[in-house]
Amino acid sequence: MSIMNIEVLAGGKRYRFQSEAGTSLKDCLLKAGILEGAECGGRGICGKCAVKVRSGTLAPVEGDESFLMTRGDGKVLACQSLIREDVVIEISAGRDDVRRKVRLPNLQKEKKYSDSLLEKKFIQLSKPSLRDQASDLERILAQVGKNKKVAFSLLGGLPEIVRKADFEVTAVLVEDELIAVEPGDTHALRYGFILDIGTTTIAVYLVDLLSGEVLDADGTANPQRV
Ligand code: FES
């Protein structure tokens, strides 16, 4: 068993590892997490596994050296190449490129985006006194419904929020749960995310839940697409 040294330049980084002679270069690169584009499954069709050989040579899978080459640009297909000696290769479509920005489909302003379970209610609370020693939470629940569930995480900061806002706050509810209390009147500010996890693309859209307008969008290639 001969062990060969593989050096890979990709995305401005240098990777070094070893592999047995006779191993597929594509399998080495996938295992090392460097190559992520092998969309045709290694049949030599998509060209996504093209690499440039800086030094050393590779053996062709089928015994035909010409099948290694792509478009005469000095690149070879990793899926059609076997390790036979120490090599240095360069990849331009490496891990960093796979995380590139992707073209996102335009989401139109649609009513369904504003059909959300989120509710906001602006409330003015009475201030505690010797005669009225109800807790902040009790005062809020008295206005939004005593039977609401309460997110435990909001209790710690509640006294400070209520006092800084001079007892004028906005209760944020999702169905029968109070999930947040915001200082002041924020009932007209309602934002949500639409998260679209596809096999090739992950996209996220920031949506105004009142108007249904898509305010911003961003996305990336899904790193699991291989
Ligand atoms: S994986 Fe498609 S050409 Fe190599």
Short mmCIF file of C-alpha atoms and ligand atoms in Angstrom, two decimals:
data_model
loop_
_atom_site.label_atom_id
_atom_site.label_comp_id
_atom_site.label_asym_id
_atom_site.label_seq_id
_atom_site.Cartn_x
_atom_site.Cartn_y
_atom_site.Cartn_z
CA MET A 1 0.00 0.00 0.00
CA SER A 2 1.55 3.33 -1.09
CA ILE A 3 0.54 6.46 0.75
CA MET A 4 0.68 9.68 -1.27
CA ASN A 5 0.78 13.31 -0.12
CA ILE A 6 -2.01 15.53 -1.40
CA GLU A 7 -1.77 19.31 -1.14
CA VAL A 8 -4.79 21.43 -2.04
CA LEU A 9 -5.00 25.19 -2.54
CA ALA A 10 -8.60 26.33 -2.19
CA GLY A 11 -10.22 29.63 -1.23
CA GLY A 12 -6.87 31.15 -0.23
CA LYS A 13 -6.11 28.25 2.14
CA ARG A 14 -3.71 25.36 1.91
CA TYR A 15 -4.82 21.85 2.96
CA ARG A 16 -2.49 18.84 3.33
CA PHE A 17 -3.52 15.23 3.78
CA GLN A 18 -2.54 11.74 2.69
CA SER A 19 -4.30 9.10 0.67
CA GLU A 20 -3.67 5.64 -0.72
CA ALA A 21 -2.59 5.34 -4.36
CA GLY A 22 -5.55 4.28 -6.51
CA THR A 23 -8.10 6.31 -4.51
CA SER A 24 -10.48 8.59 -6.40
CA LEU A 25 -9.38 12.23 -6.07
CA LYS A 26 -13.02 13.30 -5.81
CA ASP A 27 -13.58 10.93 -2.85
CA CYS A 28 -10.44 12.30 -1.13
CA LEU A 29 -11.60 15.89 -1.54
CA LEU A 30 -15.15 15.18 -0.40
CA LYS A 31 -13.87 13.28 2.64
CA ALA A 32 -11.57 16.18 3.51
CA GLY A 33 -14.56 18.54 3.22
CA ILE A 34 -12.84 20.64 0.56
CA LEU A 35 -14.90 19.80 -2.51
CA GLU A 36 -18.65 20.28 -2.33
CA GLY A 37 -19.60 20.39 -5.99
CA ALA A 38 -20.11 16.91 -7.39
CA GLU A 39 -23.62 17.28 -8.66
CA CYS A 40 -23.60 14.58 -11.33
CA GLY A 41 -22.48 12.02 -8.77
CA GLY A 42 -19.06 11.55 -10.33
CA ARG A 43 -20.12 10.67 -13.89
CA GLY A 44 -17.92 13.30 -15.54
CA ILE A 45 -20.89 15.37 -16.73
CA CYS A 46 -21.37 18.47 -14.54
CA GLY A 47 -17.75 19.67 -14.44
CA LYS A 48 -18.20 20.84 -10.82
CA CYS A 49 -15.28 18.76 -9.60
CA ALA A 50 -12.74 20.35 -11.99
CA VAL A 51 -9.34 21.01 -10.39
CA LYS A 52 -6.06 22.35 -11.69
CA VAL A 53 -2.96 20.18 -11.22
CA ARG A 54 -0.03 22.32 -10.09
CA SER A 55 2.47 19.46 -9.78
CA GLY A 56 2.40 15.69 -10.08
CA THR A 57 0.09 13.63 -12.27
CA LEU A 58 -3.17 11.78 -11.82
CA ALA A 59 -4.26 8.49 -13.36
CA PRO A 60 -7.54 8.30 -15.34
CA VAL A 61 -10.33 6.12 -13.95
CA GLU A 62 -11.03 4.58 -17.39
CA GLY A 63 -7.45 4.34 -18.63
CA ASP A 64 -8.02 7.11 -21.20
CA GLU A 65 -5.90 10.14 -20.25
CA SER A 66 -7.94 12.50 -22.48
CA PHE A 67 -11.08 11.89 -20.41
CA LEU A 68 -9.42 13.67 -17.48
CA MET A 69 -9.18 16.98 -19.26
CA THR A 70 -11.90 19.63 -19.33
CA ARG A 71 -12.25 22.23 -22.10
CA GLY A 72 -8.50 22.49 -22.59
CA ASP A 73 -8.07 24.94 -19.70
CA GLY A 74 -5.57 22.70 -17.95
CA LYS A 75 -8.13 21.42 -15.49
CA VAL A 76 -9.00 17.81 -14.83
CA LEU A 77 -12.11 16.21 -13.40
CA ALA A 78 -11.46 14.91 -9.87
CA CYS A 79 -14.19 12.29 -10.30
CA GLN A 80 -12.31 10.81 -13.27
CA SER A 81 -8.91 10.87 -11.56
CA LEU A 82 -7.08 8.46 -9.33
CA ILE A 83 -4.19 9.30 -7.02
CA ARG A 84 -0.97 7.75 -8.28
CA GLU A 85 1.74 10.02 -6.84
CA ASP A 86 2.21 13.09 -4.69
CA VAL A 87 0.18 15.97 -6.17
CA VAL A 88 -0.50 19.65 -5.60
CA ILE A 89 -3.86 20.80 -6.92
CA GLU A 90 -5.81 24.02 -6.97
CA ILE A 91 -9.58 24.35 -6.63
CA SER A 92 -11.42 27.50 -7.54
CA ALA A 93 -14.87 26.20 -6.54
CA GLY A 94 -13.99 25.27 -2.99
CA ARG A 95 -15.87 25.43 0.28
CA ASP A 96 -15.85 29.23 0.43
CA ASP A 97 -17.34 29.58 -3.03
CA VAL A 98 -20.10 27.13 -2.24
CA ARG A 99 -21.23 29.52 0.50
CA ARG A 100 -21.54 32.27 -2.07
CA LYS A 101 -24.55 34.53 -2.38
CA VAL A 102 -27.30 32.94 -4.40
CA ARG A 103 -29.99 34.38 -6.59
CA LEU A 104 -33.21 34.42 -4.64
CA PRO A 105 -36.66 34.20 -6.14
CA ASN A 106 -38.63 37.43 -5.70
CA LEU A 107 -41.35 37.09 -3.11
CA GLN A 108 -44.31 39.25 -3.98
CA LYS A 109 -46.20 41.25 -1.42
CA GLU A 110 -49.01 38.91 -0.53
CA LYS A 111 -51.70 38.95 2.06
CA LYS A 112 -50.74 35.53 3.38
CA TYR A 113 -47.48 36.92 4.79
CA SER A 114 -49.48 39.18 7.10
CA ASP A 115 -51.76 36.36 8.22
CA SER A 116 -49.68 35.74 11.31
CA LEU A 117 -50.47 34.39 14.78
CA LEU A 118 -48.59 37.29 16.34
CA GLU A 119 -50.64 39.91 18.18
CA LYS A 120 -49.51 43.10 19.88
CA LYS A 121 -51.45 45.14 22.40
CA PHE A 122 -50.42 48.54 23.77
CA ILE A 123 -51.33 48.83 27.46
CA GLN A 124 -51.06 51.56 30.08
CA LEU A 125 -50.54 50.07 33.52
CA SER A 126 -51.58 51.57 36.83
CA LYS A 127 -48.63 52.23 39.13
CA PRO A 128 -48.25 50.21 42.33
CA SER A 129 -49.16 51.85 45.64
CA LEU A 130 -49.71 50.82 49.25
CA ARG A 131 -53.28 50.00 48.33
CA ASP A 132 -52.45 48.23 45.08
CA GLN A 133 -49.49 45.89 45.44
CA ALA A 134 -50.14 43.67 42.43
CA SER A 135 -46.99 42.51 40.60
CA ASP A 136 -46.06 43.88 37.18
CA LEU A 137 -47.05 40.59 35.56
CA GLU A 138 -50.43 40.58 37.28
CA ARG A 139 -51.09 44.11 35.98
CA ILE A 140 -50.24 43.05 32.42
CA LEU A 141 -52.29 39.85 32.55
CA ALA A 142 -55.25 41.80 33.88
CA GLN A 143 -55.31 43.58 30.50
CA VAL A 144 -54.40 40.80 28.08
CA GLY A 145 -56.14 37.87 29.78
CA LYS A 146 -55.45 36.20 33.11
CA ASN A 147 -55.23 32.71 31.59
CA LYS A 148 -52.38 33.49 29.21
CA LYS A 149 -49.25 31.37 29.46
CA VAL A 150 -46.13 33.38 30.17
CA ALA A 151 -42.65 32.79 28.73
CA PHE A 152 -40.43 32.34 31.81
CA SER A 153 -37.56 34.19 30.13
CA LEU A 154 -39.40 37.52 30.11
CA LEU A 155 -39.94 37.67 33.89
CA GLY A 156 -36.36 38.67 34.86
CA GLY A 157 -36.31 41.89 32.86
CA LEU A 158 -39.95 42.86 33.35
CA PRO A 159 -39.65 45.34 36.29
CA GLU A 160 -36.93 47.31 34.47
CA ILE A 161 -38.83 47.43 31.15
CA VAL A 162 -42.04 48.55 32.82
CA ARG A 163 -40.38 51.33 34.87
CA LYS A 164 -38.16 52.63 32.09
CA ALA A 165 -41.27 52.92 29.91
CA ASP A 166 -43.17 54.66 32.71
CA PHE A 167 -45.74 51.83 32.84
CA GLU A 168 -46.63 52.11 29.15
CA VAL A 169 -45.76 48.87 27.37
CA THR A 170 -46.77 46.64 24.50
CA ALA A 171 -47.64 43.01 25.18
CA VAL A 172 -46.57 40.58 22.45
CA LEU A 173 -48.72 37.47 22.20
CA VAL A 174 -48.66 34.35 20.08
CA GLU A 175 -51.97 32.53 20.44
CA ASP A 176 -52.48 32.11 24.21
CA GLU A 177 -48.90 32.89 25.28
CA LEU A 178 -47.35 36.20 26.33
CA ILE A 179 -43.89 35.96 24.73
CA ALA A 180 -42.53 39.48 25.27
CA VAL A 181 -43.21 42.89 26.76
CA GLU A 182 -41.76 45.85 24.86
CA PRO A 183 -41.33 49.36 26.23
CA GLY A 184 -43.67 51.99 24.78
CA ASP A 185 -46.16 51.59 21.96
CA THR A 186 -44.78 49.19 19.35
CA HIS A 187 -48.07 47.65 18.22
CA ALA A 188 -47.53 48.90 14.64
CA LEU A 189 -44.13 47.25 14.36
CA ARG A 190 -44.52 43.57 13.54
CA TYR A 191 -41.80 41.68 11.73
CA GLY A 192 -41.40 38.04 10.92
CA PHE A 193 -39.09 35.74 9.01
CA ILE A 194 -39.91 33.35 6.23
CA LEU A 195 -37.27 30.63 6.17
CA ASP A 196 -37.08 28.52 3.02
CA ILE A 197 -34.79 25.50 3.41
CA GLY A 198 -34.43 23.94 -0.02
CA THR A 199 -32.18 21.13 -1.22
CA THR A 200 -29.90 23.57 -3.05
CA THR A 201 -30.65 26.95 -1.44
CA ILE A 202 -31.42 28.30 2.01
CA ALA A 203 -33.24 31.63 1.92
CA VAL A 204 -34.54 33.93 4.62
CA TYR A 205 -36.95 36.82 4.10
CA LEU A 206 -37.73 39.64 6.52
CA VAL A 207 -41.42 40.46 6.27
CA ASP A 208 -43.58 43.27 7.63
CA LEU A 209 -46.40 41.24 9.16
CA LEU A 210 -48.88 44.11 8.92
CA SER A 211 -48.47 45.04 5.26
CA GLY A 212 -47.16 41.70 4.03
CA GLU A 213 -44.25 43.50 2.37
CA VAL A 214 -40.93 41.67 1.98
CA LEU A 215 -38.37 44.12 3.38
CA ASP A 216 -35.14 42.21 2.84
CA ALA A 217 -33.86 38.84 1.76
CA ASP A 218 -30.63 36.90 1.94
CA GLY A 219 -29.55 33.38 1.21
CA THR A 220 -26.79 30.92 0.66
CA ALA A 221 -26.23 27.62 -1.10
CA ASN A 222 -27.24 24.69 1.11
CA PRO A 223 -23.95 23.03 2.17
CA GLN A 224 -25.79 19.68 2.39
CA ARG A 225 -26.71 19.71 -1.30
CA VAL A 226 -23.93 17.29 -2.16
S1 FES B 1 -18.66 15.18 -10.25
FE1 FES B 1 -19.62 15.92 -12.02
S2 FES B 1 -17.97 16.02 -13.43
FE2 FES B 1 -17.08 15.24 -11.64
#
